[in-house]
JSON list of C-alpha atoms in Angstrom, two decimals:
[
{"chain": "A", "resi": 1, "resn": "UNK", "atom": "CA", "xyz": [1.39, 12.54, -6.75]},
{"chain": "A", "resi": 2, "resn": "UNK", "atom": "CA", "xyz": [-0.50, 11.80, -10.50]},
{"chain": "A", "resi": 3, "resn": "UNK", "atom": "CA", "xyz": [1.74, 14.69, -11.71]},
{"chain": "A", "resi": 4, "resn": "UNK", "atom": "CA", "xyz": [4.82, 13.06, -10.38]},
{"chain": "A", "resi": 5, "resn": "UNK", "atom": "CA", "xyz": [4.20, 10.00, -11.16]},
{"chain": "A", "resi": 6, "resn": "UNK", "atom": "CA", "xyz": [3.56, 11.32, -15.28]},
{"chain": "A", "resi": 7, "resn": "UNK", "atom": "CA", "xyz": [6.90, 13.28, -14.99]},
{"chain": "A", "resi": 8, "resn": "UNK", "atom": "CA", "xyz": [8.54, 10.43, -14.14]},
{"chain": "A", "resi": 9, "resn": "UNK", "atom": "CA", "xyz": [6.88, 8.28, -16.48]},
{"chain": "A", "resi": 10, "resn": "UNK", "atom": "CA", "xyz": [5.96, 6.08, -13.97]},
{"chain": "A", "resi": 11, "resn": "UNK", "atom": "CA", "xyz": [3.06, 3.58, -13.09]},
{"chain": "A", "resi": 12, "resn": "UNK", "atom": "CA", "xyz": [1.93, 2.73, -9.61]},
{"chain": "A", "resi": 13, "resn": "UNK", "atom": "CA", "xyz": [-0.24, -0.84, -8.11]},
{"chain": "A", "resi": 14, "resn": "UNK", "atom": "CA", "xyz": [-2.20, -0.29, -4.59]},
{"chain": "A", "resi": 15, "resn": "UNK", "atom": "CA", "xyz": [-2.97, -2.93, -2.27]},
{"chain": "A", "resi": 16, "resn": "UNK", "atom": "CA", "xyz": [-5.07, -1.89, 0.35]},
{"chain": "A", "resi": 17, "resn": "UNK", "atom": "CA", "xyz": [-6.65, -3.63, 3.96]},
{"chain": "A", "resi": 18, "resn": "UNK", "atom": "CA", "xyz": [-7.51, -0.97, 6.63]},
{"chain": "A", "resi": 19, "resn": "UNK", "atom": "CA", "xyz": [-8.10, 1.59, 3.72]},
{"chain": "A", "resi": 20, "resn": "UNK", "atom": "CA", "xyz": [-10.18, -0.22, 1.69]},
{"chain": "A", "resi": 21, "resn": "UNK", "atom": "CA", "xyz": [-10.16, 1.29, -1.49]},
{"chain": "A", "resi": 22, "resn": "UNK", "atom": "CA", "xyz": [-9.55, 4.47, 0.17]},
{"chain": "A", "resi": 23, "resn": "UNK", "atom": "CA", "xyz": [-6.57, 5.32, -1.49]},
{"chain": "A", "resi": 24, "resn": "UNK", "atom": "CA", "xyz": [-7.16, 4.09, -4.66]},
{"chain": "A", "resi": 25, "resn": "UNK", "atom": "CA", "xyz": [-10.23, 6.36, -5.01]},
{"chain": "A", "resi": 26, "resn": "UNK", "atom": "CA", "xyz": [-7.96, 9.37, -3.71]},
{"chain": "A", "resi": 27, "resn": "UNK", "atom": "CA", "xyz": [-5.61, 8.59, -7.29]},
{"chain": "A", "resi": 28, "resn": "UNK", "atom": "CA", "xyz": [-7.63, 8.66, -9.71]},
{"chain": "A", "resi": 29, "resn": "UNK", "atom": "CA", "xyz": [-9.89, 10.95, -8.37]},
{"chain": "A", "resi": 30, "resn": "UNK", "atom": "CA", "xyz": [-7.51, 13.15, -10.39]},
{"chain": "A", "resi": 31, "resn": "UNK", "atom": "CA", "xyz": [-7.99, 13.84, -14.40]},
{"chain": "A", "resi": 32, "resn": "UNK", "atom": "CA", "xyz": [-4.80, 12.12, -15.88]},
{"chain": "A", "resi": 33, "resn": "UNK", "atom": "CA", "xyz": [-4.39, 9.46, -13.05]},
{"chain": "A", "resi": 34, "resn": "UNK", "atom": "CA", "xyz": [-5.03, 6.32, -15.61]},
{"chain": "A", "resi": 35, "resn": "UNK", "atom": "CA", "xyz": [-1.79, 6.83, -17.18]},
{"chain": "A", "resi": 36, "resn": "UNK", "atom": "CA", "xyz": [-0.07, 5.66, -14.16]},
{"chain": "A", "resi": 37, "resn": "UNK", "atom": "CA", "xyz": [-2.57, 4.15, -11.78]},
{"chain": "A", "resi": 38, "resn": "UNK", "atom": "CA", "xyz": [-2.52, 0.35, -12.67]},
{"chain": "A", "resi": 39, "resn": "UNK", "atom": "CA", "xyz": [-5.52, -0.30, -10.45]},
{"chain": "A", "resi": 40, "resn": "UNK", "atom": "CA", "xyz": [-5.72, -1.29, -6.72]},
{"chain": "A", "resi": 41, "resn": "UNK", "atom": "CA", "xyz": [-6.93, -4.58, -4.94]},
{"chain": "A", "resi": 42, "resn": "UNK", "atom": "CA", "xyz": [-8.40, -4.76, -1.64]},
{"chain": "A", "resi": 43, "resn": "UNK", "atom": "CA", "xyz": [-7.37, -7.62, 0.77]},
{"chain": "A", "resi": 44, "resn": "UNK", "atom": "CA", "xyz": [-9.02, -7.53, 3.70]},
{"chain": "A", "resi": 45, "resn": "UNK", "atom": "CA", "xyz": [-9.21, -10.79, 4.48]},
{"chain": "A", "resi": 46, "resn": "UNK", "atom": "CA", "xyz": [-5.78, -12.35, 5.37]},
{"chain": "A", "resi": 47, "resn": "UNK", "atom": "CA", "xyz": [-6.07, -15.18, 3.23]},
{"chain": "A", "resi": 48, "resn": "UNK", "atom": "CA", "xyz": [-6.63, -13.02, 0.26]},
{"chain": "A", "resi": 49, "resn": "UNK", "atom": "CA", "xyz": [-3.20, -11.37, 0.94]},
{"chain": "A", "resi": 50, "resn": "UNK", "atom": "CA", "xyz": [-1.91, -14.63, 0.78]},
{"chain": "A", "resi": 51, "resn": "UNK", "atom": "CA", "xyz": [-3.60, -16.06, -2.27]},
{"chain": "A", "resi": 52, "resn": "UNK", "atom": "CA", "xyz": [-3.69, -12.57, -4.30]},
{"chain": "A", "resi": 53, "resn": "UNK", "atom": "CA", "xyz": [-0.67, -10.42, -3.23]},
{"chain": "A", "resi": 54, "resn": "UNK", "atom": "CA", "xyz": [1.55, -13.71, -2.35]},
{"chain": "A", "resi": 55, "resn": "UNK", "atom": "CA", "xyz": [2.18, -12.79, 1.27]},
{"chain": "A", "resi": 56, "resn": "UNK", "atom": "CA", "xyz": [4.22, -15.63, 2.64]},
{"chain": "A", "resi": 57, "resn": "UNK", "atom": "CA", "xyz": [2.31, -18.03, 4.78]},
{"chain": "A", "resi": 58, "resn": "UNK", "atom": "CA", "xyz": [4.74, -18.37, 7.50]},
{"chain": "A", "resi": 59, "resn": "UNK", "atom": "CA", "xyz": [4.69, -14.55, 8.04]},
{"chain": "A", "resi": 60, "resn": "UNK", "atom": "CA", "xyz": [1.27, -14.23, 7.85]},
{"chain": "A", "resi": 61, "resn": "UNK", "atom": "CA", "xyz": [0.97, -17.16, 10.51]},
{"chain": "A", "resi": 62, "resn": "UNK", "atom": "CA", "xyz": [3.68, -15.73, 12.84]},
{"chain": "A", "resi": 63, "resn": "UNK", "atom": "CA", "xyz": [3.48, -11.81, 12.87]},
{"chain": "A", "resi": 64, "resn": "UNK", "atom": "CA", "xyz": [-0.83, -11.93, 11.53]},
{"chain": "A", "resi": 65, "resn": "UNK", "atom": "CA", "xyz": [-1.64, -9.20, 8.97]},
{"chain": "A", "resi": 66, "resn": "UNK", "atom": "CA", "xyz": [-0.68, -5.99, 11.11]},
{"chain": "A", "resi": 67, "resn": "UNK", "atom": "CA", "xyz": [3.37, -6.30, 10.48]},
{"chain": "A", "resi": 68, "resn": "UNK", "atom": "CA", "xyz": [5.98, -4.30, 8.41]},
{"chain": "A", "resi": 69, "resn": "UNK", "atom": "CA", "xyz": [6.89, -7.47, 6.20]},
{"chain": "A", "resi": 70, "resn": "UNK", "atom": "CA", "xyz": [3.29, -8.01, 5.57]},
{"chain": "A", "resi": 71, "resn": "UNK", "atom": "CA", "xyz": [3.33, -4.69, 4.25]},
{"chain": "A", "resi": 72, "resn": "UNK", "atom": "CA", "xyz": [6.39, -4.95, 1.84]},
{"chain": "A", "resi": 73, "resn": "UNK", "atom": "CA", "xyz": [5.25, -8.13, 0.61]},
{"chain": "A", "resi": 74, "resn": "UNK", "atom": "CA", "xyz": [1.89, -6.94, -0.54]},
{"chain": "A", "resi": 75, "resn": "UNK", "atom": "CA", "xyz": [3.37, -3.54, -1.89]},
{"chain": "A", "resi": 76, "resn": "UNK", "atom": "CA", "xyz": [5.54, -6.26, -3.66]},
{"chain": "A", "resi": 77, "resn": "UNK", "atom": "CA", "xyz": [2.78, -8.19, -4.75]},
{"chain": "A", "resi": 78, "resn": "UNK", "atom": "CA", "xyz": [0.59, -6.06, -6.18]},
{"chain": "A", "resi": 79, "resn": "UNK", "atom": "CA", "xyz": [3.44, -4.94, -8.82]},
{"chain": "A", "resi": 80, "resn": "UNK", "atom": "CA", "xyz": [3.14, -8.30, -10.38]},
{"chain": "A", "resi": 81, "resn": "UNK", "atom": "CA", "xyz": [-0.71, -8.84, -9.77]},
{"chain": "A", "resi": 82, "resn": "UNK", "atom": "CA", "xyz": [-1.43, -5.97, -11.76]},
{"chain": "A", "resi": 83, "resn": "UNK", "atom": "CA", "xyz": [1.24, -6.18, -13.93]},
{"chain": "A", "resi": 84, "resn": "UNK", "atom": "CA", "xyz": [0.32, -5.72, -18.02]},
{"chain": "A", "resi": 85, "resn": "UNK", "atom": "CA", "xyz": [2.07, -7.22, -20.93]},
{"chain": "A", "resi": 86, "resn": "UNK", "atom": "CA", "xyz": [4.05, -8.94, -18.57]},
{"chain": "A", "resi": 87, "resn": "UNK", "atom": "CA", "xyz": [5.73, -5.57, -17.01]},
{"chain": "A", "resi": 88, "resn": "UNK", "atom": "CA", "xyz": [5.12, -4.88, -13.09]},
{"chain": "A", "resi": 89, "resn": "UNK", "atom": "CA", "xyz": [3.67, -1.80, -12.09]},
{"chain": "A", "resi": 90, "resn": "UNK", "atom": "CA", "xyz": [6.81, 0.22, -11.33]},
{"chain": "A", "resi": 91, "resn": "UNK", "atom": "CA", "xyz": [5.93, 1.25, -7.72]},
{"chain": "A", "resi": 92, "resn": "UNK", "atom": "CA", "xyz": [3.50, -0.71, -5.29]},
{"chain": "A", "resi": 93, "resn": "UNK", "atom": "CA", "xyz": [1.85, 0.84, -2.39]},
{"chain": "A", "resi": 94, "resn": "UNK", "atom": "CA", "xyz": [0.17, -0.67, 0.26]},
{"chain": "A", "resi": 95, "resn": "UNK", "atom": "CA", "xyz": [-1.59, -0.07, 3.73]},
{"chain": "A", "resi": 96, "resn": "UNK", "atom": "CA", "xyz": [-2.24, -2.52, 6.40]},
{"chain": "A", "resi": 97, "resn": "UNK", "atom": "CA", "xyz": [-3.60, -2.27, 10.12]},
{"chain": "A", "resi": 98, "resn": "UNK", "atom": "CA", "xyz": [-5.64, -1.10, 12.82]},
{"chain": "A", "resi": 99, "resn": "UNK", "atom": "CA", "xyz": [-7.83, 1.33, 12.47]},
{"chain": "A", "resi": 100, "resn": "UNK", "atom": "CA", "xyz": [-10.00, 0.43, 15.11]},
{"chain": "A", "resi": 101, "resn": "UNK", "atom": "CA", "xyz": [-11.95, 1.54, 17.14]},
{"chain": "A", "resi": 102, "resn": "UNK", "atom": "CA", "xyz": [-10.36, -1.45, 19.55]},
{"chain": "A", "resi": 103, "resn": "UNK", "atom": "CA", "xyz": [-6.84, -3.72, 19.32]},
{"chain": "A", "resi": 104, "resn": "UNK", "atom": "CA", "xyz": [-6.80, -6.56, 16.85]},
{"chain": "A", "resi": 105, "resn": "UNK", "atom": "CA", "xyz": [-4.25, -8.92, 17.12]},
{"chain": "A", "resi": 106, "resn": "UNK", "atom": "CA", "xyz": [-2.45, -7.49, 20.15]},
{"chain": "A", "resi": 107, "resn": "UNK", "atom": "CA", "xyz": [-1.69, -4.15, 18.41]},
{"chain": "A", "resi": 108, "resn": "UNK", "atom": "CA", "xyz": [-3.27, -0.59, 19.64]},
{"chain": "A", "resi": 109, "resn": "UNK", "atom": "CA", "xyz": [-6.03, 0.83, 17.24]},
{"chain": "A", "resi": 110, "resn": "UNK", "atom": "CA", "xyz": [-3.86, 3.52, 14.81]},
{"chain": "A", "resi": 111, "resn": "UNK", "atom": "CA", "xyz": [-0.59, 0.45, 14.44]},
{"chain": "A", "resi": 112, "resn": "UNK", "atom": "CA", "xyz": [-0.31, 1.21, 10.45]},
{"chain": "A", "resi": 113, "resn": "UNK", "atom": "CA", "xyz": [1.95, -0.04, 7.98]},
{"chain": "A", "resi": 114, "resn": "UNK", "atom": "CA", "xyz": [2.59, 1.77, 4.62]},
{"chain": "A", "resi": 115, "resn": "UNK", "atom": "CA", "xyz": [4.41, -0.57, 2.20]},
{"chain": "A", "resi": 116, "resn": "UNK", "atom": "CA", "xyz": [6.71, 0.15, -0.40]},
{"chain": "A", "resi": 117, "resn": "UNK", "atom": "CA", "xyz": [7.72, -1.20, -3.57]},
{"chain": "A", "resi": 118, "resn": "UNK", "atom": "CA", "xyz": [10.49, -0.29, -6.54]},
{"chain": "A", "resi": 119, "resn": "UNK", "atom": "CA", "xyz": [12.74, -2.38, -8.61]},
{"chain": "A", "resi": 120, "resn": "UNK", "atom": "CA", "xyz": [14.12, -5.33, -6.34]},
{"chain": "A", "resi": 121, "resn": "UNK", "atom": "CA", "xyz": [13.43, -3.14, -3.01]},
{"chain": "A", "resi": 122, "resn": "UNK", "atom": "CA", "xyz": [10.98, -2.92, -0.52]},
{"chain": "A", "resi": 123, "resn": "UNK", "atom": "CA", "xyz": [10.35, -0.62, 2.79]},
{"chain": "A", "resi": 124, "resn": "UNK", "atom": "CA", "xyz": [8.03, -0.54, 5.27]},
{"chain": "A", "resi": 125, "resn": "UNK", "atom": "CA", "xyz": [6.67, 3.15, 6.68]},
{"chain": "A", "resi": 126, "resn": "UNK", "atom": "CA", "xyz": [5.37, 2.19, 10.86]},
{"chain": "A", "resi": 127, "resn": "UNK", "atom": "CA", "xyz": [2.99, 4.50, 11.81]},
{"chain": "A", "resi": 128, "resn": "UNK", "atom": "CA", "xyz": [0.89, 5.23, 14.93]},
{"chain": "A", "resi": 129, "resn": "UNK", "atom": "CA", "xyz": [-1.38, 7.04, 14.11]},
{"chain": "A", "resi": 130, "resn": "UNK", "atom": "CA", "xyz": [-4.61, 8.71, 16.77]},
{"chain": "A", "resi": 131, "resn": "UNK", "atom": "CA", "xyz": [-8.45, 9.57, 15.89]},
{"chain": "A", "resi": 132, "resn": "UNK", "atom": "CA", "xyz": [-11.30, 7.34, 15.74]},
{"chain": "A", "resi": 133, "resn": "UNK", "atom": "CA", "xyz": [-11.47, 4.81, 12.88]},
{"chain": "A", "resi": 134, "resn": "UNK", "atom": "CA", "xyz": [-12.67, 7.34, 9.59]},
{"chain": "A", "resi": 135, "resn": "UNK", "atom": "CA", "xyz": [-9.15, 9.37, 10.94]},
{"chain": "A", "resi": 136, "resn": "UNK", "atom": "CA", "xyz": [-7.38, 6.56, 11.29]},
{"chain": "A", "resi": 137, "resn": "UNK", "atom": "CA", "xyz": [-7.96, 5.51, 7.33]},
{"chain": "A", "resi": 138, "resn": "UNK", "atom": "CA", "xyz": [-7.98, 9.01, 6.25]},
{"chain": "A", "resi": 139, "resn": "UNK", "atom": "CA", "xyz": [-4.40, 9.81, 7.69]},
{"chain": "A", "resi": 140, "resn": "UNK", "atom": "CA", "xyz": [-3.00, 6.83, 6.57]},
{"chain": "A", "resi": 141, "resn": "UNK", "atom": "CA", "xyz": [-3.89, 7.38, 3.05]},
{"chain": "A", "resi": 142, "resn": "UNK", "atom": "CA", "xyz": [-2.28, 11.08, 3.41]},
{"chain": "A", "resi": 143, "resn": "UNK", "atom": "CA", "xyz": [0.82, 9.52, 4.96]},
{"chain": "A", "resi": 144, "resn": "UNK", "atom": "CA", "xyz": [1.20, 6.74, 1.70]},
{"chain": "A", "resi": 145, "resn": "UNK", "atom": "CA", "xyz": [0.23, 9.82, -0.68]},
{"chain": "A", "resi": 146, "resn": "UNK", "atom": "CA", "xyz": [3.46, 11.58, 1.11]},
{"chain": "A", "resi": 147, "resn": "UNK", "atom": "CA", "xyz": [5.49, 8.28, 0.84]},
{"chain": "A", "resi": 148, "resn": "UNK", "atom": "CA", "xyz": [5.35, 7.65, -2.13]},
{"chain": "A", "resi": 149, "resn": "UNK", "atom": "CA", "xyz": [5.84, 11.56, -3.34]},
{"chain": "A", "resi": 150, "resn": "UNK", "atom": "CA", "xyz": [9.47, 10.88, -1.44]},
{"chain": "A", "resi": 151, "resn": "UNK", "atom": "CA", "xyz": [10.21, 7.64, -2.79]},
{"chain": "A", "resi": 152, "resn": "UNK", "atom": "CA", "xyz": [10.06, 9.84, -6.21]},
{"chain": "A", "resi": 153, "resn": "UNK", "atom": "CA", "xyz": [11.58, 13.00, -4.75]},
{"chain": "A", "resi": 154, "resn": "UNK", "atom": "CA", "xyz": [14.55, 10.46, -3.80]},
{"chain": "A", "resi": 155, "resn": "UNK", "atom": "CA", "xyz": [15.05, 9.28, -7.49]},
{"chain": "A", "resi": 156, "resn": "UNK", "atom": "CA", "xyz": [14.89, 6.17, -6.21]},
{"chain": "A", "resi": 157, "resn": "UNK", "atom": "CA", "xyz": [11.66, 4.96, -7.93]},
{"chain": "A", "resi": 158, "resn": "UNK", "atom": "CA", "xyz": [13.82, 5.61, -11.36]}
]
């Protein structure tokens, strides 16, 4: 994804919860990746979504952490969080959910949410997802690698 990203001269912002860091470390594991990696924040904690990545309260109190708008919003937030100069990262990523090894918040260990963010749009990837918990977070950073590489494929991240 580095390589597509530098085609497409563009930069990328993670926000992370169940991965924790996870996929961050998977970017710029790669020579070249701080040319587009902005940097990643992890949020575990609910209020830090709120505070940091500007997840809206009243979602956050209705649906909890583990929700497809929670997603968006912090894919969405960490664009401007880590924005420099004054210009958003042009994609945000982020993954929230259960990894497990038992429910939280009334979803199934392996609910996952990949959010996405470009220009004034945002999407949210639902995934259920099987394994015990070190699965769990590994798959789910494969699956945002893969989303984002088709955001890019799609031209839509242009």
């Amino acid at each position: 994804m580095i390589a597509e990203l530098t085609t497409h001269h563009l930069t990328i912002a993670v926000a992370e919860s169940l991965t924790g860091g996870l996929l961050v470390a998977e970017l710029v594991r790669i020579p070249g990746a701080s040319v587009v990696v902005r940097g990643g924040v992890v949020a575990y904690d609910t209020a830090l979504k709120r505070s940091l990545l500007h997840v809206d309260s009243s979602v956050l109190n209705v649906h909890g952490p583990v929700h497809a708008d929670v997603a968006k919003q912090m894919a969405g937030g960490v664009r401007t969080l880590l924005a420099v100069n004054g210009v958003r990262a042009d994609i945000g990523v982020s993954t929230t959910g259960v990894a497990g090894p038992g429910p939280d918040g009334g979803h199934p260990a392996g609910t996952v949410f990949i959010g996405l963010s470009k220009g004034t749009g945002s999407w949210a990837v639902p995934l259920h997802l099987h394994g015990d918990r070190g699965e769990i977070r590994a798959e789910t950073v494969s699956q945002a690698i893969d989303a984002v590489r088709a955001l890019i494929a799609q031209g839509d991240a242009e």
